[in-house]
XYZ file of C-alpha atoms in Angstrom:
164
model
C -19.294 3.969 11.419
C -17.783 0.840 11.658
C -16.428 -0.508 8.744
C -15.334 -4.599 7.281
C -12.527 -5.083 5.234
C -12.817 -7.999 2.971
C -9.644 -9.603 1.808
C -10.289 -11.992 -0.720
C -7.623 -12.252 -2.787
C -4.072 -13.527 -1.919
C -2.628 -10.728 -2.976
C -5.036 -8.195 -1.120
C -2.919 -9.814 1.984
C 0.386 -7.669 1.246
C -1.102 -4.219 1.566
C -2.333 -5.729 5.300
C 0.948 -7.102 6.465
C 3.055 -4.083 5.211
C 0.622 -1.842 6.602
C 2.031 -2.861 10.109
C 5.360 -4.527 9.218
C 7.690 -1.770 10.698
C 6.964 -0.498 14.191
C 6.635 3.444 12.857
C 4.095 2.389 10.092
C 2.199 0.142 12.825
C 2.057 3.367 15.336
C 0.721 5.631 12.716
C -1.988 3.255 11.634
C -2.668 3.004 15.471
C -2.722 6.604 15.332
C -4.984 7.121 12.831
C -7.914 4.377 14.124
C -8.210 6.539 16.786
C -8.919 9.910 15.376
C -8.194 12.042 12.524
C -4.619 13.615 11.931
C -3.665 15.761 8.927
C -0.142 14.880 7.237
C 1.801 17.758 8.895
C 0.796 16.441 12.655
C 2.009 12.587 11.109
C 5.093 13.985 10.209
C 5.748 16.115 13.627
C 5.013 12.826 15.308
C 6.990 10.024 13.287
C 9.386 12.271 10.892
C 9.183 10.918 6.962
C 8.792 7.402 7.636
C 5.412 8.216 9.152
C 4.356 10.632 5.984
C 5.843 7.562 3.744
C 3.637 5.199 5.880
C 0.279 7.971 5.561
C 1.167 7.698 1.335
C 1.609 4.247 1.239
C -2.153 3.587 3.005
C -3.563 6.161 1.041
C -2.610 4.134 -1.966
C -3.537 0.803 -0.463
C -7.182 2.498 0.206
C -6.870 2.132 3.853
C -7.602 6.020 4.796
C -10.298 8.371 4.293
C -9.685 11.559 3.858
C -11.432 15.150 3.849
C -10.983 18.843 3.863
C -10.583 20.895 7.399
C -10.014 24.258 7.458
C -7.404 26.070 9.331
C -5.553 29.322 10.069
C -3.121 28.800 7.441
C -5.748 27.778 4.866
C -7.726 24.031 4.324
C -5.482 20.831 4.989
C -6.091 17.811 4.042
C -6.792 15.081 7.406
C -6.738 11.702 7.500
C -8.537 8.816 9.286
C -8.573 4.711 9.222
C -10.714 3.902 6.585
C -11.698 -0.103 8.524
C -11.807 -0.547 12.129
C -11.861 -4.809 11.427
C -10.504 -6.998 8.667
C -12.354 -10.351 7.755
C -10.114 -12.510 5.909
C -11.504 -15.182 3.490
C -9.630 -16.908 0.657
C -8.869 -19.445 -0.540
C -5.446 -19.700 -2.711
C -3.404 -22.668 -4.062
C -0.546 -23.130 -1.499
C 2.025 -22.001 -4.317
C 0.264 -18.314 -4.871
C 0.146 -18.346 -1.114
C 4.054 -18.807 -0.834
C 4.909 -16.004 -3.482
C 2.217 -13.444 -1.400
C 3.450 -14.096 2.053
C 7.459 -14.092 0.586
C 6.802 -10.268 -0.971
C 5.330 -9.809 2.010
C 8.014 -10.611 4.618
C 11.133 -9.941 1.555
C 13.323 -7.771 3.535
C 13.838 -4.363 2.569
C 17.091 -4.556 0.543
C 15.673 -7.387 -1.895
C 12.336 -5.677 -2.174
C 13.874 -2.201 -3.514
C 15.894 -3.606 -5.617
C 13.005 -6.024 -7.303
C 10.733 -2.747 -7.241
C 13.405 -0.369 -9.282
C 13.119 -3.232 -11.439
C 9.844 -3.108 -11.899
C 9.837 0.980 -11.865
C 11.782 0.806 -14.830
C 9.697 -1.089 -16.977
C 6.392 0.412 -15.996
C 7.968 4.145 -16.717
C 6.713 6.068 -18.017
C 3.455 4.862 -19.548
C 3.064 1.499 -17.538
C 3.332 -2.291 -18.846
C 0.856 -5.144 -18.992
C 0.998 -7.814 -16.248
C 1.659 -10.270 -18.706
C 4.939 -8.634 -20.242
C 6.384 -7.492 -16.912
C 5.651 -10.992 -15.495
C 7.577 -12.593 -18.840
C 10.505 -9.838 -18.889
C 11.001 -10.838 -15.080
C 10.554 -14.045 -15.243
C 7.865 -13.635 -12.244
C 4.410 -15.242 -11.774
C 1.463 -12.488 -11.899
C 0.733 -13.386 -8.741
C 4.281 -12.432 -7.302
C 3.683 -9.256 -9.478
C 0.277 -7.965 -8.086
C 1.991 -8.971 -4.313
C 5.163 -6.366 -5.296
C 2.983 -4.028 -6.648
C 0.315 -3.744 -3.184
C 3.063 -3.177 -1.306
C 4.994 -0.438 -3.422
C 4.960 3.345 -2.741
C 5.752 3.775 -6.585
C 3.523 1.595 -8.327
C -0.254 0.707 -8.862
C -2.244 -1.686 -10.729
C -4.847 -0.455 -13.053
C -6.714 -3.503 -14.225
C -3.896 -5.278 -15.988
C -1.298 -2.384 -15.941
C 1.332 -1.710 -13.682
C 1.765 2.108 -13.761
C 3.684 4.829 -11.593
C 1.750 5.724 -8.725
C -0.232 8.930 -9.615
C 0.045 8.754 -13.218
């Protein structure tokens, strides 16, 4: 089944570039268009970078996922969850700027802005309005940092751990 992707919001824009912004994370999203591959054969092809990349679209809600069985007992596989992506929005040039700069920060400067961020979400989260004032960040800056973390989600207006 072929399935549409609507990005809408500025924001929604970061989980799409940093799907594909390293060439192992681009490969296994390749990889996973094309068939379904459980976490074990990701790793055995890519090494941790490709399970990080497998988490970090399974947070973004780019994968679907199911239950095979197997010789050694059921294992979880995954598969692309859109074959296309339409994009529509329309965003103030500003918000545009702050999405598209977390999205191409380089590496260094983004960890460093997400332990930040870690730190005041642990261990019960914090309200996009307090992180964005304690950081002196715009919320839309914030919801950018937070699509493309491994560590953190937003849950309506809290930024929380990821999995908690």
């Amino acid at each position: 089944m072929a399935r549409v992707k609507v990005v809408n919001e500025a924001s929604d824009l970061v989980g799409l570039l940093s799907a594909v912004d390293t060439p192992v994370k681009r490969d296994v999203f390749v990889a996973l268009t094309s068939g379904w591959e459980s976490e074990r054969t990701i790793e055995s092809r890519f090494g941790l970078n490709g399970r990080q990349a497998l988490s970090l679209f399974d947070k973004q809600e780019l994968l679907d996922s199911r239950w095979e069985p197997s010789p050694e007992g059921p294992h979880k596989v995954f598969h692309a969850r859109y074959s296309s992506f339409k994009i529509d929005t329309t965003a103030p040039m500003l918000e545009l700027t702050e999405v598209l700069g977390v999205a191409m920060m380089r590496d260094a400067d983004y960890s460093e802005t997400e332990e930040a961020l870690a730190r005041l979400a642990a261990p019960t989260g914090i309200n996009i309005l307090d992180a964005a004032s304690r950081m002196s960040l715009t919320q839309t800056m914030l919801r950018a940092l937070v699509k493309r973390s491994s560590k953190l989600e937003l849950r309506g207006l809290r930024i929380v751990p990821n999995g908690k």
